[in-house]
Amino acid sequence: MRRVFQSILRFSEQIRPALILCMMTALCGGLLAACGLSGSDGEVKEDEYMKITMEQAQNLMETEENYVILDVRREDEYDAGHIPGAVCLPNESITAETAAEVLPDPAQMILVYCRSGNRSKQAAAKLAALGYSDIREFGGILDWPGEIEK
């Protein structure tokens, strides 16, 4: 009986590092999934925000009241022309702190655009990862059929 118990102890000491590694891997994978990260590149799944058309964005701007239009281009691009009422928060500058300054209500509808649609997708993903819950990404100002303000 004593030999069996000693064999079990030796075996458990041999597999303990492997068990710890497996548990750590599972825990890290769960944390990444909970944060909405899909891989090692830190990309957030698109289902964390809603992709809408320009027409849908225009309709929301005409019918809704509690929303923010977010231009995620650089400040010089924003100054050259933007959608009326939009606020500027460059994609490259989005952090928890800068987002909280410009977007204090994480439950408010945020309509996100950029120049062509690439940075707006990145920004929407970043905002979703920061806990913003009503993000609508609608592409780039190059395709905007409405008014542009300078």
N, CA and C atoms as an extended XYZ file, in Angstrom:
450
Properties=species:S:1:pos:R:3:atomname:S:1:resname:S:1:resid:I:1 pbc="F F F"
N         0.825       -1.179        0.000 N   MET     1
C         0.000        0.000        0.000 CA  MET     1
C         0.874        1.249        0.000 C   MET     1
N         1.932        1.184        0.786 N   ARG     2
C         2.826        2.333        0.879 CA  ARG     2
C         3.479        2.617       -0.475 C   ARG     2
N         3.870        1.566       -1.189 N   ARG     3
C         4.498        1.725       -2.501 CA  ARG     3
C         3.526        2.342       -3.505 C   ARG     3
N         2.284        1.939       -3.438 N   VAL     4
C         1.272        2.496       -4.352 CA  VAL     4
C         1.130        3.993       -4.089 C   VAL     4
N         1.050        4.359       -2.820 N   PHE     5
C         0.911        5.771       -2.460 CA  PHE     5
C         2.131        6.562       -2.927 C   PHE     5
N         3.328        6.036       -2.749 N   GLN     6
C         4.544        6.719       -3.197 CA  GLN     6
C         4.567        6.852       -4.727 C   GLN     6
N         4.100        5.837       -5.423 N   SER     7
C         4.040        5.896       -6.890 CA  SER     7
C         3.075        6.981       -7.337 C   SER     7
N         1.960        7.083       -6.663 N   ILE     8
C         0.972        8.122       -7.000 CA  ILE     8
C         1.573        9.503       -6.765 C   ILE     8
N         2.271        9.677       -5.644 N   LEU     9
C         2.897       10.965       -5.346 CA  LEU     9
C         3.935       11.338       -6.404 C   LEU     9
N         4.793       10.392       -6.792 N   ARG    10
C         5.796       10.650       -7.829 CA  ARG    10
C         5.135       11.032       -9.149 C   ARG    10
N         4.082       10.302       -9.506 N   PHE    11
C         3.370       10.576      -10.754 CA  PHE    11
C         2.756       11.975      -10.718 C   PHE    11
N         2.141       12.344       -9.599 N   SER    12
C         1.507       13.663       -9.513 CA  SER    12
C         2.554       14.779       -9.565 C   SER    12
N         3.747       14.538       -9.014 N   GLU    13
C         4.815       15.536       -9.093 CA  GLU    13
C         5.298       15.699      -10.527 C   GLU    13
N         5.262       14.642      -11.311 N   GLN    14
C         5.707       14.702      -12.704 CA  GLN    14
C         4.701       15.437      -13.585 C   GLN    14
N         3.415       15.284      -13.303 N   ILE    15
C         2.424       15.919      -14.182 CA  ILE    15
C         1.970       17.290      -13.677 C   ILE    15
N         2.348       17.669      -12.467 N   ARG    16
C         1.926       18.954      -11.903 CA  ARG    16
C         2.273       20.130      -12.812 C   ARG    16
N         3.518       20.257      -13.335 N   PRO    17
C         3.817       21.394      -14.228 CA  PRO    17
C         2.931       21.411      -15.472 C   PRO    17
N         2.647       20.236      -16.021 N   ALA    18
C         1.790       20.174      -17.210 CA  ALA    18
C         0.363       20.601      -16.871 C   ALA    18
N        -0.128       20.173      -15.706 N   LEU    19
C        -1.467       20.573      -15.285 CA  LEU    19
C        -1.544       22.083      -15.071 C   LEU    19
N        -0.542       22.658      -14.448 N   ILE    20
C        -0.524       24.108      -14.217 CA  ILE    20
C        -0.499       24.851      -15.544 C   ILE    20
N         0.314       24.394      -16.481 N   LEU    21
C         0.386       25.016      -17.799 CA  LEU    21
C        -0.960       24.942      -18.509 C   LEU    21
N        -1.624       23.803      -18.448 N   CYS    22
C        -2.935       23.651      -19.081 CA  CYS    22
C        -3.958       24.588      -18.451 C   CYS    22
N        -3.938       24.681      -17.133 N   MET    23
C        -4.881       25.558      -16.440 CA  MET    23
C        -4.616       27.022      -16.792 C   MET    23
N        -3.364       27.431      -16.865 N   MET    24
C        -3.018       28.816      -17.211 CA  MET    24
C        -3.450       29.132      -18.640 C   MET    24
N        -3.217       28.193      -19.546 N   THR    25
C        -3.615       28.387      -20.940 CA  THR    25
C        -5.128       28.539      -21.051 C   THR    25
N        -5.868       27.705      -20.354 N   ALA    26
C        -7.327       27.782      -20.390 CA  ALA    26
C        -7.811       29.100      -19.791 C   ALA    26
N        -7.207       29.526      -18.703 N   LEU    27
C        -7.585       30.778      -18.060 CA  LEU    27
C        -7.314       31.960      -18.975 C   LEU    27
N        -6.142       32.005      -19.575 N   CYS    28
C        -5.806       33.106      -20.494 CA  CYS    28
C        -6.729       33.101      -21.706 C   CYS    28
N        -7.020       31.944      -22.235 N   GLY    29
C        -7.940       31.852      -23.368 CA  GLY    29
C        -9.326       32.356      -22.997 C   GLY    29
N        -9.776       32.029      -21.808 N   GLY    30
C       -11.077       32.521      -21.335 CA  GLY    30
C       -11.097       34.026      -21.162 C   GLY    30
N       -10.010       34.580      -20.649 N   LEU    31
C        -9.929       36.031      -20.490 CA  LEU    31
C        -9.935       36.731      -21.841 C   LEU    31
N        -9.205       36.190      -22.798 N   LEU    32
C        -9.188       36.784      -24.137 CA  LEU    32
C       -10.575       36.735      -24.761 C   LEU    32
N       -11.259       35.626      -24.595 N   ALA    33
C       -12.607       35.506      -25.154 CA  ALA    33
C       -13.551       36.494      -24.469 C   ALA    33
N       -13.418       36.661      -23.156 N   ALA    34
C       -14.276       37.592      -22.431 CA  ALA    34
C       -14.037       39.030      -22.858 C   ALA    34
N       -12.825       39.332      -23.273 N   CYS    35
C       -12.503       40.688      -23.732 CA  CYS    35
C       -12.881       40.882      -25.197 C   CYS    35
N       -13.331       39.850      -25.851 N   GLY    36
C       -13.707       39.959      -27.250 CA  GLY    36
C       -12.538       39.831      -28.199 C   GLY    36
N       -11.406       39.366      -27.718 N   LEU    37
C       -10.247       39.240      -28.586 CA  LEU    37
C       -10.276       37.903      -29.286 C   LEU    37
N        -9.971       37.928      -30.577 N   SER    38
C       -10.084       36.699      -31.338 CA  SER    38
C        -8.757       36.019      -31.587 C   SER    38
N        -7.665       36.662      -31.311 N   GLY    39
C        -6.384       36.039      -31.575 CA  GLY    39
C        -5.264       36.827      -30.967 C   GLY    39
N        -4.047       36.422      -31.284 N   SER    40
C        -2.891       37.069      -30.696 CA  SER    40
C        -2.674       38.471      -31.241 C   SER    40
N        -3.319       38.812      -32.360 N   ASP    41
C        -3.158       40.153      -32.914 CA  ASP    41
C        -4.052       41.173      -32.212 C   ASP    41
N        -4.874       40.764      -31.259 N   GLY    42
C        -5.700       41.689      -30.504 CA  GLY    42
C        -6.911       42.188      -31.267 C   GLY    42
N        -7.259       41.556      -32.350 N   GLU    43
C        -8.391       42.016      -33.151 CA  GLU    43
C        -9.694       41.639      -32.463 C   GLU    43
N       -10.625       42.591      -32.415 N   VAL    44
C       -11.921       42.353      -31.799 CA  VAL    44
C       -12.895       41.856      -32.855 C   VAL    44
N       -13.726       40.921      -32.500 N   LYS    45
C       -14.721       40.388      -33.423 CA  LYS    45
C       -15.673       41.500      -33.845 C   LYS    45
N       -16.085       41.483      -35.106 N   GLU    46
C       -16.971       42.516      -35.614 CA  GLU    46
C       -18.340       42.477      -34.947 C   GLU    46
N       -18.718       41.345      -34.356 N   ASP    47
C       -20.037       41.300      -33.723 CA  ASP    47
C       -20.086       42.086      -32.406 C   ASP    47
N       -18.994       42.719      -32.029 N   GLU    48
C       -18.977       43.576      -30.842 CA  GLU    48
C       -19.530       44.968      -31.153 C   GLU    48
N       -19.683       45.286      -32.423 N   TYR    49
C       -20.274       46.548      -32.854 CA  TYR    49
C       -21.107       46.265      -34.092 C   TYR    49
N       -21.946       47.221      -34.473 N   MET    50
C       -22.832       47.006      -35.602 CA  MET    50
C       -22.330       47.768      -36.821 C   MET    50
N       -22.207       47.080      -37.923 N   LYS    51
C       -21.865       47.701      -39.202 CA  LYS    51
C       -23.171       48.112      -39.861 C   LYS    51
N       -23.309       49.414      -40.208 N   ILE    52
C       -24.523       49.890      -40.862 CA  ILE    52
C       -24.153       50.641      -42.138 C   ILE    52
N       -25.138       50.883      -42.975 N   THR    53
C       -24.915       51.612      -44.221 CA  THR    53
C       -24.963       53.117      -43.968 C   THR    53
N       -24.502       53.861      -44.953 N   MET    54
C       -24.580       55.326      -44.881 CA  MET    54
C       -26.043       55.770      -44.740 C   MET    54
N       -26.912       55.123      -45.482 N   GLU    55
C       -28.333       55.477      -45.435 CA  GLU    55
C       -28.924       55.219      -44.048 C   GLU    55
N       -28.545       54.106      -43.445 N   GLN    56
C       -29.015       53.814      -42.090 CA  GLN    56
C       -28.491       54.849      -41.107 C   GLN    56
N       -27.224       55.251      -41.274 N   ALA    57
C       -26.647       56.272      -40.395 CA  ALA    57
C       -27.391       57.597      -40.551 C   ALA    57
N       -27.666       57.991      -41.794 N   GLN    58
C       -28.419       59.225      -42.028 CA  GLN    58
C       -29.790       59.153      -41.382 C   GLN    58
N       -30.455       58.020      -41.535 N   ASN    59
C       -31.782       57.842      -40.952 CA  ASN    59
C       -31.733       57.960      -39.424 C   ASN    59
N       -30.724       57.354      -38.811 N   LEU    60
C       -30.582       57.452      -37.352 CA  LEU    60
C       -30.358       58.899      -36.922 C   LEU    60
N       -29.552       59.633      -37.687 N   MET    61
C       -29.281       61.037      -37.362 CA  MET    61
C       -30.540       61.895      -37.473 C   MET    61
N       -31.443       61.497      -38.362 N   GLU    62
C       -32.685       62.245      -38.550 CA  GLU    62
C       -33.757       61.879      -37.531 C   GLU    62
N       -33.735       60.642      -37.044 N   THR    63
C       -34.831       60.171      -36.195 CA  THR    63
C       -34.476       60.024      -34.718 C   THR    63
N       -33.217       59.839      -34.401 N   GLU    64
C       -32.801       59.640      -33.006 CA  GLU    64
C       -32.326       60.956      -32.397 C   GLU    64
N       -32.229       60.974      -31.080 N   GLU    65
C       -31.767       62.176      -30.397 CA  GLU    65
C       -30.504       61.958      -29.580 C   GLU    65
N       -30.405       60.849      -28.898 N   ASN    66
C       -29.291       60.630      -27.981 CA  ASN    66
C       -28.188       59.824      -28.656 C   ASN    66
N       -27.361       60.495      -29.457 N   TYR    67
C       -26.272       59.830      -30.154 CA  TYR    67
C       -25.095       60.799      -30.303 C   TYR    67
N       -23.942       60.227      -30.612 N   VAL    68
C       -22.734       61.000      -30.898 CA  VAL    68
C       -22.219       60.543      -32.258 C   VAL    68
N       -21.870       61.507      -33.112 N   ILE    69
C       -21.212       61.180      -34.378 CA  ILE    69
C       -19.719       61.311      -34.113 C   ILE    69
N       -18.986       60.235      -34.305 N   LEU    70
C       -17.571       60.206      -33.972 CA  LEU    70
C       -16.723       60.078      -35.231 C   LEU    70
N       -15.930       61.099      -35.498 N   ASP    71
C       -14.972       61.115      -36.605 CA  ASP    71
C       -13.641       60.662      -36.030 C   ASP    71
N       -13.094       59.567      -36.542 N   VAL    72
C       -11.860       59.008      -35.982 CA  VAL    72
C       -10.643       59.280      -36.874 C   VAL    72
N       -10.775       60.271      -37.764 N   ARG    73
C        -9.627       60.675      -38.590 CA  ARG    73
C        -8.737       61.609      -37.773 C   ARG    73
N        -7.587       61.955      -38.339 N   ARG    74
C        -6.698       62.912      -37.683 CA  ARG    74
C        -7.366       64.283      -37.617 C   ARG    74
N        -6.903       65.108      -36.713 N   GLU    75
C        -7.474       66.453      -36.520 CA  GLU    75
C        -7.429       67.281      -37.808 C   GLU    75
N        -6.337       67.210      -38.578 N   ASP    76
C        -6.242       67.988      -39.816 CA  ASP    76
C        -7.264       67.509      -40.847 C   ASP    76
N        -7.550       66.215      -40.880 N   GLU    77
C        -8.568       65.690      -41.788 CA  GLU    77
C        -9.955       66.168      -41.359 C   GLU    77
N       -10.194       66.141      -40.063 N   TYR    78
C       -11.465       66.622      -39.502 CA  TYR    78
C       -11.667       68.096      -39.853 C   TYR    78
N       -10.628       68.893      -39.669 N   ASP    79
C       -10.711       70.333      -39.956 CA  ASP    79
C       -10.990       70.616      -41.426 C   ASP    79
N       -10.537       69.733      -42.306 N   ALA    80
C       -10.744       69.919      -43.748 CA  ALA    80
C       -12.198       69.669      -44.152 C   ALA    80
N       -12.973       68.996      -43.330 N   GLY    81
C       -14.378       68.734      -43.600 CA  GLY    81
C       -14.876       67.524      -42.849 C   GLY    81
N       -16.019       67.681      -42.188 N   HIS    82
C       -16.585       66.594      -41.390 CA  HIS    82
C       -18.109       66.654      -41.435 C   HIS    82
N       -18.746       65.602      -40.982 N   ILE    83
C       -20.203       65.551      -40.893 CA  ILE    83
C       -20.631       66.528      -39.801 C   ILE    83
N       -21.623       67.377      -40.080 N   PRO    84
C       -22.070       68.349      -39.073 CA  PRO    84
C       -22.403       67.691      -37.734 C   PRO    84
N       -21.892       68.280      -36.665 N   GLY    85
C       -22.140       67.776      -35.319 CA  GLY    85
C       -21.164       66.718      -34.850 C   GLY    85
N       -20.273       66.277      -35.733 N   ALA    86
C       -19.324       65.222      -35.356 CA  ALA    86
C       -18.264       65.756      -34.400 C   ALA    86
N       -17.801       64.886      -33.528 N   VAL    87
C       -16.672       65.189      -32.657 CA  VAL    87
C       -15.485       64.357      -33.132 C   VAL    87
N       -14.294       64.861      -32.900 N   CYS    88
C       -13.084       64.192      -33.388 CA  CYS    88
C       -12.356       63.492      -32.248 C   CYS    88
N       -12.084       62.224      -32.461 N   LEU    89
C       -11.228       61.438      -31.579 CA  LEU    89
C       -10.426       60.517      -32.491 C   LEU    89
N        -9.212       60.925      -32.861 N   PRO    90
C        -8.426       60.125      -33.801 CA  PRO    90
C        -8.239       58.683      -33.326 C   PRO    90
N        -8.394       57.764      -34.253 N   ASN    91
C        -8.253       56.339      -33.946 CA  ASN    91
C        -6.958       56.054      -33.205 C   ASN    91
N        -5.880       56.683      -33.629 N   GLU    92
C        -4.567       56.436      -33.028 CA  GLU    92
C        -4.504       56.911      -31.578 C   GLU    92
N        -5.439       57.767      -31.177 N   SER    93
C        -5.428       58.344      -29.822 CA  SER    93
C        -6.412       57.676      -28.871 C   SER    93
N        -7.145       56.684      -29.329 N   ILE    94
C        -8.185       56.092      -28.483 CA  ILE    94
C        -7.571       55.262      -27.366 C   ILE    94
N        -7.835       55.713      -26.154 N   THR    95
C        -7.493       54.987      -24.927 CA  THR    95
C        -8.703       55.096      -24.008 C   THR    95
N        -8.677       54.427      -22.896 N   ALA    96
C        -9.782       54.535      -21.944 CA  ALA    96
C        -9.974       55.985      -21.511 C   ALA    96
N        -8.865       56.693      -21.297 N   GLU    97
C        -8.945       58.072      -20.818 CA  GLU    97
C        -9.483       59.022      -21.885 C   GLU    97
N        -8.937       58.949      -23.104 N   THR    98
C        -9.390       59.872      -24.151 CA  THR    98
C       -10.831       59.569      -24.552 C   THR    98
N       -11.204       58.309      -24.582 N   ALA    99
C       -12.577       57.946      -24.923 CA  ALA    99
C       -13.541       58.486      -23.870 C   ALA    99
N       -13.182       58.363      -22.594 N   ALA   100
C       -14.059       58.838      -21.522 CA  ALA   100
C       -14.262       60.351      -21.580 C   ALA   100
N       -13.255       61.081      -22.034 N   GLU   101
C       -13.387       62.532      -22.156 CA  GLU   101
C       -14.390       62.915      -23.246 C   GLU   101
N       -14.315       62.242      -24.373 N   VAL   102
C       -15.157       62.572      -25.523 CA  VAL   102
C       -16.499       61.838      -25.471 C   VAL   102
N       -16.494       60.642      -24.915 N   LEU   103
C       -17.676       59.771      -24.883 CA  LEU   103
C       -17.951       59.323      -23.449 C   LEU   103
N       -18.502       60.213      -22.621 N   PRO   104
C       -18.657       59.880      -21.198 CA  PRO   104
C       -19.698       58.804      -20.895 C   PRO   104
N       -20.655       58.580      -21.797 N   ASP   105
C       -21.710       57.596      -21.555 CA  ASP   105
C       -21.469       56.348      -22.404 C   ASP   105
N       -20.989       55.261      -21.815 N   PRO   106
C       -20.684       54.058      -22.597 CA  PRO   106
C       -21.914       53.380      -23.195 C   PRO   106
N       -23.123       53.772      -22.774 N   ALA   107
C       -24.343       53.174      -23.316 CA  ALA   107
C       -24.952       54.026      -24.438 C   ALA   107
N       -24.432       55.231      -24.647 N   GLN   108
C       -24.969       56.106      -25.685 CA  GLN   108
C       -24.633       55.575      -27.079 C   GLN   108
N       -25.534       55.797      -28.039 N   MET   109
C       -25.277       55.376      -29.412 CA  MET   109
C       -24.133       56.205      -29.990 C   MET   109
N       -23.141       55.502      -30.564 N   ILE   110
C       -21.985       56.158      -31.175 CA  ILE   110
C       -21.954       55.758      -32.643 C   ILE   110
N       -22.039       56.756      -33.527 N   LEU   111
C       -21.977       56.548      -34.968 CA  LEU   111
C       -20.561       56.875      -35.403 C   LEU   111
N       -19.801       55.876      -35.840 N   VAL   112
C       -18.369       56.022      -36.089 CA  VAL   112
C       -18.069       56.021      -37.585 C   VAL   112
N       -17.252       56.998      -38.017 N   TYR   113
C       -16.791       57.027      -39.403 CA  TYR   113
C       -15.365       57.537      -39.475 C   TYR   113
N       -14.749       57.345      -40.656 N   CYS   114
C       -13.393       57.844      -40.903 CA  CYS   114
C       -13.332       58.344      -42.343 C   CYS   114
N       -12.253       58.111      -43.037 N   ARG   115
C       -12.137       58.542      -44.433 CA  ARG   115
C       -12.699       57.489      -45.381 C   ARG   115
N       -12.232       56.234      -45.214 N   SER   116
C       -12.629       55.193      -46.163 CA  SER   116
C       -13.306       53.991      -45.516 C   SER   116
N       -13.256       53.865      -44.208 N   GLY   117
C       -13.898       52.753      -43.510 CA  GLY   117
C       -12.955       51.851      -42.746 C   GLY   117
N       -11.657       51.984      -42.949 N   ASN   118
C       -10.705       51.120      -42.251 CA  ASN   118
C       -10.530       51.547      -40.789 C   ASN   118
N       -10.191       52.807      -40.578 N   ARG   119
C        -9.972       53.280      -39.196 CA  ARG   119
C       -11.251       53.235      -38.369 C   ARG   119
N       -12.401       53.430      -39.010 N   SER   120
C       -13.658       53.382      -38.248 CA  SER   120
C       -13.914       51.974      -37.712 C   SER   120
N       -13.548       50.953      -38.465 N   LYS   121
C       -13.684       49.576      -37.971 CA  LYS   121
C       -12.732       49.338      -36.797 C   LYS   121
N       -11.497       49.807      -36.933 N   GLN   122
C       -10.526       49.663      -35.840 CA  GLN   122
C       -11.010       50.400      -34.592 C   GLN   122
N       -11.490       51.625      -34.783 N   ALA   123
C       -11.957       52.427      -33.651 CA  ALA   123
C       -13.176       51.793      -32.995 C   ALA   123
N       -14.111       51.285      -33.799 N   ALA   124
C       -15.301       50.635      -33.246 CA  ALA   124
C       -14.899       49.431      -32.395 C   ALA   124
N       -13.926       48.675      -32.880 N   ALA   125
C       -13.446       47.518      -32.123 CA  ALA   125
C       -12.795       47.952      -30.811 C   ALA   125
N       -12.003       49.008      -30.858 N   LYS   126
C       -11.366       49.510      -29.636 CA  LYS   126
C       -12.414       49.970      -28.627 C   LYS   126
N       -13.407       50.700      -29.098 N   LEU   127
C       -14.452       51.192      -28.194 CA  LEU   127
C       -15.241       50.032      -27.589 C   LEU   127
N       -15.520       49.019      -28.388 N   ALA   128
C       -16.219       47.842      -27.861 CA  ALA   128
C       -15.381       47.181      -26.765 C   ALA   128
N       -14.075       47.078      -26.992 N   ALA   129
C       -13.189       46.473      -25.989 CA  ALA   129
C       -13.127       47.308      -24.713 C   ALA   129
N       -13.385       48.615      -24.837 N   LEU   130
C       -13.392       49.503      -23.672 CA  LEU   130
C       -14.736       49.511      -22.943 C   LEU   130
N       -15.712       48.771      -23.478 N   GLY   131
C       -16.994       48.648      -22.783 CA  GLY   131
C       -18.126       49.470      -23.370 C   GLY   131
N       -17.906       50.159      -24.463 N   TYR   132
C       -18.998       50.890      -25.103 CA  TYR   132
C       -19.912       49.874      -25.769 C   TYR   132
N       -21.226       50.068      -25.606 N   SER   133
C       -22.144       48.988      -25.967 CA  SER   133
C       -23.044       49.257      -27.174 C   SER   133
N       -23.121       50.492      -27.644 N   ASP   134
C       -24.015       50.797      -28.770 CA  ASP   134
C       -23.225       51.522      -29.859 C   ASP   134
N       -22.379       50.778      -30.540 N   ILE   135
C       -21.484       51.345      -31.543 CA  ILE   135
C       -21.994       50.960      -32.922 C   ILE   135
N       -22.156       51.972      -33.780 N   ARG   136
C       -22.604       51.742      -35.155 CA  ARG   136
C       -21.530       52.301      -36.086 C   ARG   136
N       -20.858       51.446      -36.808 N   GLU   137
C       -19.785       51.856      -37.725 CA  GLU   137
C       -20.382       51.958      -39.115 C   GLU   137
N       -20.173       53.119      -39.787 N   PHE   138
C       -20.797       53.286      -41.098 CA  PHE   138
C       -19.836       53.689      -42.207 C   PHE   138
N       -18.569       53.391      -42.060 N   GLY   139
C       -17.630       53.545      -43.168 CA  GLY   139
C       -16.917       54.876      -43.218 C   GLY   139
N       -16.750       55.386      -44.454 N   GLY   140
C       -15.924       56.570      -44.648 CA  GLY   140
C       -16.645       57.750      -45.252 C   GLY   140
N       -16.142       58.921      -44.937 N   ILE   141
C       -16.731       60.167      -45.418 CA  ILE   141
C       -16.624       60.287      -46.937 C   ILE   141
N       -15.710       59.555      -47.543 N   LEU   142
C       -15.599       59.577      -49.005 CA  LEU   142
C       -16.917       59.177      -49.677 C   LEU   142
N       -17.699       58.324      -49.018 N   ASP   143
C       -18.974       57.856      -49.558 CA  ASP   143
C       -20.184       58.574      -48.955 C   ASP   143
N       -19.950       59.587      -48.130 N   TRP   144
C       -21.045       60.252      -47.418 CA  TRP   144
C       -21.880       61.079      -48.400 C   TRP   144
N       -23.181       60.781      -48.501 N   PRO   145
C       -24.037       61.511      -49.444 CA  PRO   145
C       -24.593       62.825      -48.869 C   PRO   145
N       -24.405       63.029      -47.585 N   GLY   146
C       -24.983       64.207      -46.935 CA  GLY   146
C       -24.051       65.400      -46.906 C   GLY   146
N       -24.424       66.335      -46.075 N   GLU   147
C       -23.710       67.601      -45.938 CA  GLU   147
C       -22.364       67.391      -45.239 C   GLU   147
N       -21.389       68.244      -45.633 N   ILE   148
C       -20.074       68.242      -44.989 CA  ILE   148
C       -19.786       69.669      -44.519 C   ILE   148
N       -19.337       69.768      -43.294 N   GLU   149
C       -19.070       71.056      -42.655 CA  GLU   149
C       -17.571       71.279      -42.540 C   GLU   149
N       -17.140       72.529      -42.763 N   LYS   150
C       -15.713       72.856      -42.615 CA  LYS   150
C       -15.503       73.845      -41.510 C   LYS   150
